[in-house]
Amino acid sequence: MWEACTDVACGNLFAWLNQGPLTLTIFLHTVVVIPMFFIYFQEKKRLEEGGE
Amino acid sequence: MLINGQLKYESQKLAMNYFRVAIVLFGAQLLMGLIAAIQFLYPGFLFELFDFSVARMVHINALVVWMLYAMIGSVYYMIPDETGHEAVGIALGKLAFWILTAAVTVVVLVYIFIQVGSGSESTIWFINEGREYLEAPRWADLGIVAVVLVFYYNVFFTYLKSEKKTGIMTVMVANLFALAGLYLCGMFFTDNISMDQYWWWWVIHLWVEATWEVFVGTLAAYALIKILGAKREIVEMWLWIEVLMLFGSGILGLGHHYFWIGTPEYWWEIGALFSALEPVPLVAMFVHVLYDWGKEQGHAEAGGADTAVKNSPAMAWIASNAFGNFLGAGIWGFFHTLPQVNIYTHGTQFTAAHGHLAFFGAYATILIGMMYLGVQGAYGIKKMTMTFKSKMALFLIIFGVLGMTVALTIAGYEQVLVERADLGGGWDAFFIAQELPWYVQAQAWRLVMGIVTLVGFVYLAWDLLTIGQEVSQKESESVAATA
Amino acid sequence: MSKKSASVWTSIPFWRRSAAWVTGVATVLLIWLTFDTMGQISMGSDEDLKNGVTKRIPAASVINYHIDYQFDDKRGHEVPVIGEKEPFFGKEWSAEEAAKLLHLGKLTSQAKNCMNCHTLLGNGAYYAPDLTKAWLDPKWNDGTMTGITGKASKEEAMAEFLMHPSQYPTHARMMPNLGITKEEAVALVAFLKHMSAIDTNGFPRNFSQSAKRLEGGTHAH
Ligand code: HEM
Ligand code: HEM
Ligand SMILES: [Fe+2]
């Protein structure tokens, strides 16, 4: 399924994630953005319950 | 700009001193740029007396230093407004200003008269460090650290003292901490050139594409409240959104400098995609400034006033900042940020085109705007309007820098096609491309546009010196007339 | 307590928390990546060279080897290839000697401000040619510069040029005399040779294609 790793040093996680176009960067963007959903719902609850 | 008369706070008077030095260094920057630009066309000009490397070093160092001066000035200016207090350690702050200015003078004199040293540690310590933008010798680095500590002490403890901590000050305090800390990454020597450039970019990129951008966001927020009377809650909400987007894209966007310096291939992906998002916050900032302007103007007109703007030259420069930031950093930056493109544009005049428009559009503009705000305060002017000189300065400087950028873009385009794509780089390829008419003409236009910029600068300096007197006189005359 | 309908999108706390979160994660990721990159860009050792272990940044003693820059099918661009041993300034340098030489070379490159005319690894100024692969430039290999300087080997020609650049002009735009001593010049050549062995992911691309075609003139003029 995966292409052979193209990095010079393939023993590391980032090179491994860098298997096909975009795999690494999509992963990192996801890590950054997903928790914002959690923050969103938490704030919503707080506002609805009449905080601040 | 020469008096502080109407300013109540010492902190704001100190700010004016920072602005004064900044404008002098800005002038020096332009003169050095012109020397370097002449040398592109007439390589014999000042050869082995004042070489290109020296002119360019002073050009870009004066640039960084005047901007830091104007930035420190802007912060000292806004501290009392945002915290309601005088800066806590103002005496120390004043001392630091004079120490810094003395040190900068010595450094510049050494650059100009000693220029280079022998290949030894003592050159790095006392003459120059030979790393683009961070050439300041080590002793000066240590001095800068000391001065910045004093500055930060003033910002931080005045902030702690304030009863109501504004969003603007909170962002400012946190961001300045990162900005100052990053400087330390550029203060060591290594034999490994890849390692060297890895950390060098931490300073340069994480300054201009992260912390300085957030700094500009805070200044714009402050200025919109001050000039237009924009609503604080809205402005501060935007500020947090901008912080989110700027840091979210800019921090990992650092990868766009790690494509070819010996660093691993995974930076291609990370650098390309995170930095491709960097223009997004710049669009948002542009929309925000125009939106607030239009809104407040609408309110003012509805209320029967002719304008909401309390300082039109400052507002004009801040609006130019909103657009220039988007154009120079956003558009010109995006042009060459994907590795597929950057392999050919890396280190050509294309980079120089982007560097000019970005530094000018994102930073020079708003800092000039802050100087006009300072003048307004110093002369106690209620409503400051543009003079003929303000308009000439605005027009000529913007026209000049845009003209230089377009010329350099053409030169870079030619280099990409001939030197890089066709001939594959190397000594011969470089000079063949440098000697083609498209390139030479572009360099000639850059020189012409550089002179236009300099003329604009003369208007600017002249205006900053005189506008306060002129407008305050008119204001008191019209008050006398109505009385 | 009754539920109020409220928009999170206009709530300052939401944006403040999100900004803090995103900045924090991006910073942590950058630091993590930095650790990984540090491992990959720290200089290799003399043993690595002897054992044929490929490093992105080889040890200083790479100056004792022949260096080439060749297309790699798997990676899709040129990569440095470290070959057989060859003398550098007529001798083989021990690991310590080579390291000392590189140190002096790097220091001199900063002291003389090379980066404010040239680019190194593509960064710097755009007034003079990129130095990333200067060691491999045809100019030094095809007899041009050895001829002009009257030196037998390319390293000697380079050192001679660096000491008196404006005596050997190739174009109207000349390199100025920077007061480089013999010792510093040798060290600078070592620094350049070492830099040409750095794996730059294929920058510059198609390096000096011109060399082959320029024989007999170029259509660019
Ligand atoms: C206000 C913000 C910015 C400023 C002041 C700025 C300034 C600069 C400068 C001066 C350089 C040249 C550095 C050198 O001398 O080697 C540079 C390089 C670069 N910038 Fe920016 N920049 C900004 C924003 C951006 C943005 C938003 C992007 C991308 C979307 C970007 C992409 C790049 C790239 C890819 C390079 C490397 C060029 C090369 O490979 O030669 N920049 N920037
Ligand atoms: C009188 C107007 C100016 C002239 C004639 C001028 C000329 C030059 C020259 C000749 C260089 C060297 C480029 C090279 O290495 O090939 C340079 C670099 C630079 N200048 Fe200017 N300049 C002028 C104004 C400005 C302004 C207003 C700014 C920013 C606010 C600026 C920012 C820079 C930067 C950031 C670099 C480094 C670019 C890079 O490395 O990519 N200059 N300038
Ligand atoms: Fe960048």
mmCIF file of N, CA and C in Angstrom, chain B residues 212-279:
data_model
loop_
_atom_site.group_PDB
_atom_site.id
_atom_site.type_symbol
_atom_site.label_atom_id
_atom_site.label_comp_id
_atom_site.label_asym_id
_atom_site.label_seq_id
_atom_site.Cartn_x
_atom_site.Cartn_y
_atom_site.Cartn_z
ATOM 1 N N TRP B 212 6.440 39.503 14.540
ATOM 2 C CA TRP B 212 6.267 40.892 14.067
ATOM 3 C C TRP B 212 4.870 41.087 13.489
ATOM 4 N N GLU B 213 4.355 40.062 12.813
ATOM 5 C CA GLU B 213 3.003 40.173 12.256
ATOM 6 C C GLU B 213 1.978 40.346 13.377
ATOM 7 N N VAL B 214 2.125 39.565 14.440
ATOM 8 C CA VAL B 214 1.200 39.715 15.559
ATOM 9 C C VAL B 214 1.367 41.100 16.177
ATOM 10 N N PHE B 215 2.605 41.549 16.221
ATOM 11 C CA PHE B 215 2.874 42.895 16.725
ATOM 12 C C PHE B 215 2.094 43.930 15.904
ATOM 13 N N VAL B 216 2.141 43.777 14.589
ATOM 14 C CA VAL B 216 1.410 44.695 13.716
ATOM 15 C C VAL B 216 -0.092 44.598 13.971
ATOM 16 N N GLY B 217 -0.569 43.381 14.202
ATOM 17 C CA GLY B 217 -1.983 43.216 14.529
ATOM 18 C C GLY B 217 -2.354 44.017 15.775
ATOM 19 N N THR B 218 -1.485 43.956 16.793
ATOM 20 C CA THR B 218 -1.779 44.704 18.033
ATOM 21 C C THR B 218 -1.724 46.209 17.781
ATOM 22 N N LEU B 219 -0.727 46.655 17.028
ATOM 23 C CA LEU B 219 -0.644 48.096 16.734
ATOM 24 C C LEU B 219 -1.878 48.555 15.979
ATOM 25 N N ALA B 220 -2.288 47.764 14.977
ATOM 26 C CA ALA B 220 -3.456 48.150 14.188
ATOM 27 C C ALA B 220 -4.683 48.217 15.091
ATOM 28 N N ALA B 221 -4.802 47.265 16.007
ATOM 29 C CA ALA B 221 -5.956 47.275 16.917
ATOM 30 C C ALA B 221 -5.951 48.553 17.743
ATOM 31 N N TYR B 222 -4.796 48.858 18.326
ATOM 32 C CA TYR B 222 -4.663 50.073 19.126
ATOM 33 C C TYR B 222 -4.979 51.311 18.288
ATOM 34 N N ALA B 223 -4.414 51.361 17.075
ATOM 35 C CA ALA B 223 -4.573 52.554 16.242
ATOM 36 C C ALA B 223 -6.020 52.730 15.796
ATOM 37 N N LEU B 224 -6.705 51.626 15.515
ATOM 38 C CA LEU B 224 -8.103 51.753 15.075
ATOM 39 C C LEU B 224 -8.963 52.352 16.189
ATOM 40 N N ILE B 225 -8.661 51.943 17.425
ATOM 41 C CA ILE B 225 -9.422 52.511 18.544
ATOM 42 C C ILE B 225 -9.089 53.998 18.684
ATOM 43 N N LYS B 226 -7.806 54.294 18.583
ATOM 44 C CA LYS B 226 -7.326 55.649 18.805
ATOM 45 C C LYS B 226 -7.773 56.614 17.697
ATOM 46 N N ILE B 227 -7.672 56.160 16.448
ATOM 47 C CA ILE B 227 -7.933 57.072 15.330
ATOM 48 C C ILE B 227 -9.411 57.138 14.980
ATOM 49 N N LEU B 228 -10.070 55.981 15.040
ATOM 50 C CA LEU B 228 -11.453 55.934 14.565
ATOM 51 C C LEU B 228 -12.446 55.834 15.706
ATOM 52 N N GLY B 229 -11.960 55.535 16.885
ATOM 53 C CA GLY B 229 -12.883 55.244 17.978
ATOM 54 C C GLY B 229 -13.605 53.921 17.769
ATOM 55 N N ALA B 230 -12.925 52.951 17.144
ATOM 56 C CA ALA B 230 -13.554 51.644 16.917
ATOM 57 C C ALA B 230 -13.862 50.980 18.265
ATOM 58 N N LYS B 231 -14.825 50.064 18.229
ATOM 59 C CA LYS B 231 -15.277 49.429 19.465
ATOM 60 C C LYS B 231 -14.276 48.383 19.929
ATOM 61 N N ARG B 232 -13.856 48.507 21.179
ATOM 62 C CA ARG B 232 -12.788 47.660 21.675
ATOM 63 C C ARG B 232 -13.117 46.161 21.602
ATOM 64 N N GLU B 233 -14.360 45.791 21.978
ATOM 65 C CA GLU B 233 -14.659 44.341 22.003
ATOM 66 C C GLU B 233 -14.465 43.723 20.624
ATOM 67 N N ILE B 234 -14.905 44.450 19.605
ATOM 68 C CA ILE B 234 -14.807 43.897 18.251
ATOM 69 C C ILE B 234 -13.354 43.823 17.824
ATOM 70 N N VAL B 235 -12.632 44.898 18.066
ATOM 71 C CA VAL B 235 -11.233 44.935 17.659
ATOM 72 C C VAL B 235 -10.448 43.826 18.357
ATOM 73 N N GLU B 236 -10.712 43.623 19.632
ATOM 74 C CA GLU B 236 -9.939 42.604 20.351
ATOM 75 C C GLU B 236 -10.336 41.194 19.944
ATOM 76 N N MET B 237 -11.588 41.009 19.576
ATOM 77 C CA MET B 237 -11.956 39.678 19.082
ATOM 78 C C MET B 237 -11.197 39.371 17.791
ATOM 79 N N TRP B 238 -11.160 40.361 16.901
ATOM 80 C CA TRP B 238 -10.394 40.188 15.667
ATOM 81 C C TRP B 238 -8.932 39.889 15.979
ATOM 82 N N LEU B 239 -8.429 40.586 16.979
ATOM 83 C CA LEU B 239 -7.013 40.403 17.306
ATOM 84 C C LEU B 239 -6.736 38.940 17.670
ATOM 85 N N TRP B 240 -7.611 38.345 18.472
ATOM 86 C CA TRP B 240 -7.385 36.939 18.834
ATOM 87 C C TRP B 240 -7.483 36.030 17.621
ATOM 88 N N ILE B 241 -8.427 36.342 16.729
ATOM 89 C CA ILE B 241 -8.544 35.521 15.510
ATOM 90 C C ILE B 241 -7.265 35.641 14.690
ATOM 91 N N GLU B 242 -6.739 36.850 14.622
ATOM 92 C CA GLU B 242 -5.508 37.045 13.857
ATOM 93 C C GLU B 242 -4.343 36.296 14.487
ATOM 94 N N VAL B 243 -4.252 36.352 15.803
ATOM 95 C CA VAL B 243 -3.185 35.609 16.472
ATOM 96 C C VAL B 243 -3.291 34.129 16.120
ATOM 97 N N LEU B 244 -4.505 33.621 16.204
ATOM 98 C CA LEU B 244 -4.733 32.204 15.903
ATOM 99 C C LEU B 244 -4.223 31.863 14.502
ATOM 100 N N MET B 245 -4.649 32.663 13.518
ATOM 101 C CA MET B 245 -4.296 32.319 12.143
ATOM 102 C C MET B 245 -2.821 32.588 11.846
ATOM 103 N N LEU B 246 -2.289 33.683 12.396
ATOM 104 C CA LEU B 246 -0.893 34.021 12.105
ATOM 105 C C LEU B 246 0.051 32.973 12.689
ATOM 106 N N PHE B 247 -0.149 32.641 13.956
ATOM 107 C CA PHE B 247 0.732 31.639 14.552
ATOM 108 C C PHE B 247 0.434 30.245 14.002
ATOM 109 N N GLY B 248 -0.851 29.972 13.757
ATOM 110 C CA GLY B 248 -1.216 28.653 13.236
ATOM 111 C C GLY B 248 -0.542 28.354 11.905
ATOM 112 N N SER B 249 -0.384 29.364 11.059
ATOM 113 C CA SER B 249 0.259 29.122 9.763
ATOM 114 C C SER B 249 1.750 29.476 9.808
ATOM 115 N N GLY B 250 2.086 30.566 10.494
ATOM 116 C CA GLY B 250 3.452 31.095 10.419
ATOM 117 C C GLY B 250 4.489 30.246 11.128
ATOM 118 N N ILE B 251 4.130 29.604 12.239
ATOM 119 C CA ILE B 251 5.149 28.877 13.000
ATOM 120 C C ILE B 251 5.675 27.695 12.200
ATOM 121 N N LEU B 252 4.764 26.845 11.698
ATOM 122 C CA LEU B 252 5.252 25.708 10.910
ATOM 123 C C LEU B 252 5.571 26.116 9.474
ATOM 124 N N GLY B 253 5.071 27.287 9.061
ATOM 125 C CA GLY B 253 5.433 27.822 7.746
ATOM 126 C C GLY B 253 6.935 28.048 7.635
ATOM 127 N N LEU B 254 7.595 28.088 8.765
ATOM 128 C CA LEU B 254 9.062 28.174 8.805
ATOM 129 C C LEU B 254 9.700 27.160 7.852
ATOM 130 N N GLY B 255 8.994 26.040 7.676
ATOM 131 C CA GLY B 255 9.513 24.991 6.790
ATOM 132 C C GLY B 255 9.837 25.450 5.382
ATOM 133 N N HIS B 256 9.250 26.564 4.902
ATOM 134 C CA HIS B 256 9.557 26.963 3.516
ATOM 135 C C HIS B 256 10.994 27.466 3.366
ATOM 136 N N HIS B 257 11.733 27.595 4.458
ATOM 137 C CA HIS B 257 13.155 27.908 4.339
ATOM 138 C C HIS B 257 14.030 26.681 4.504
ATOM 139 N N TYR B 258 13.394 25.534 4.726
ATOM 140 C CA TYR B 258 14.171 24.312 4.977
ATOM 141 C C TYR B 258 14.107 23.347 3.797
ATOM 142 N N PHE B 259 13.815 23.883 2.622
ATOM 143 C CA PHE B 259 13.760 23.002 1.456
ATOM 144 C C PHE B 259 15.156 22.559 1.011
ATOM 145 N N TRP B 260 16.116 23.489 1.026
ATOM 146 C CA TRP B 260 17.400 23.224 0.340
ATOM 147 C C TRP B 260 18.631 23.462 1.196
ATOM 148 N N ILE B 261 18.525 23.521 2.483
ATOM 149 C CA ILE B 261 19.719 23.878 3.257
ATOM 150 C C ILE B 261 20.339 22.677 3.941
ATOM 151 N N GLY B 262 20.010 21.478 3.473
ATOM 152 C CA GLY B 262 20.582 20.284 4.081
ATOM 153 C C GLY B 262 19.598 19.575 4.998
ATOM 154 N N THR B 263 18.433 20.180 5.204
ATOM 155 C CA THR B 263 17.414 19.630 6.098
ATOM 156 C C THR B 263 16.573 18.579 5.371
ATOM 157 N N PRO B 264 15.895 17.683 6.116
ATOM 158 C CA PRO B 264 15.201 16.552 5.499
ATOM 159 C C PRO B 264 14.054 16.947 4.563
ATOM 160 N N GLU B 265 13.700 16.010 3.708
ATOM 161 C CA GLU B 265 12.680 16.274 2.681
ATOM 162 C C GLU B 265 11.302 16.545 3.253
ATOM 163 N N TYR B 266 11.008 16.030 4.458
ATOM 164 C CA TYR B 266 9.627 16.245 4.943
ATOM 165 C C TYR B 266 9.285 17.719 5.091
ATOM 166 N N TRP B 267 10.299 18.582 5.138
ATOM 167 C CA TRP B 267 10.003 20.017 5.227
ATOM 168 C C TRP B 267 9.364 20.553 3.946
ATOM 169 N N TRP B 268 9.552 19.858 2.829
ATOM 170 C CA TRP B 268 8.883 20.289 1.593
ATOM 171 C C TRP B 268 7.391 20.407 1.835
ATOM 172 N N GLU B 269 6.838 19.314 2.383
ATOM 173 C CA GLU B 269 5.395 19.269 2.598
ATOM 174 C C GLU B 269 4.948 20.249 3.665
ATOM 175 N N ILE B 270 5.654 20.201 4.796
ATOM 176 C CA ILE B 270 5.223 21.039 5.915
ATOM 177 C C ILE B 270 5.360 22.504 5.535
ATOM 178 N N GLY B 271 6.510 22.848 4.972
ATOM 179 C CA GLY B 271 6.751 24.243 4.607
ATOM 180 C C GLY B 271 5.754 24.714 3.569
ATOM 181 N N ALA B 272 5.511 23.908 2.567
ATOM 182 C CA ALA B 272 4.622 24.327 1.489
ATOM 183 C C ALA B 272 3.229 24.586 2.038
ATOM 184 N N LEU B 273 2.670 23.635 2.754
ATOM 185 C CA LEU B 273 1.253 23.791 3.089
ATOM 186 C C LEU B 273 0.985 24.733 4.230
ATOM 187 N N PHE B 274 1.827 24.761 5.217
ATOM 188 C CA PHE B 274 1.558 25.732 6.278
ATOM 189 C C PHE B 274 1.803 27.158 5.774
ATOM 190 N N SER B 275 2.868 27.338 4.999
ATOM 191 C CA SER B 275 3.134 28.710 4.555
ATOM 192 C C SER B 275 2.134 29.142 3.487
ATOM 193 N N ALA B 276 1.570 28.183 2.753
ATOM 194 C CA ALA B 276 0.545 28.565 1.778
ATOM 195 C C ALA B 276 -0.665 29.173 2.483
ATOM 196 N N LEU B 277 -0.840 28.856 3.756
ATOM 197 C CA LEU B 277 -1.960 29.423 4.506
ATOM 198 C C LEU B 277 -1.632 30.795 5.095
ATOM 199 N N GLU B 278 -0.358 31.180 5.049
ATOM 200 C CA GLU B 278 0.014 32.455 5.679
ATOM 201 C C GLU B 278 -0.721 33.669 5.105
ATOM 202 N N PRO B 279 -1.040 33.688 3.799
ATOM 203 C CA PRO B 279 -1.781 34.860 3.311
ATOM 204 C C PRO B 279 -3.174 35.000 3.916
#
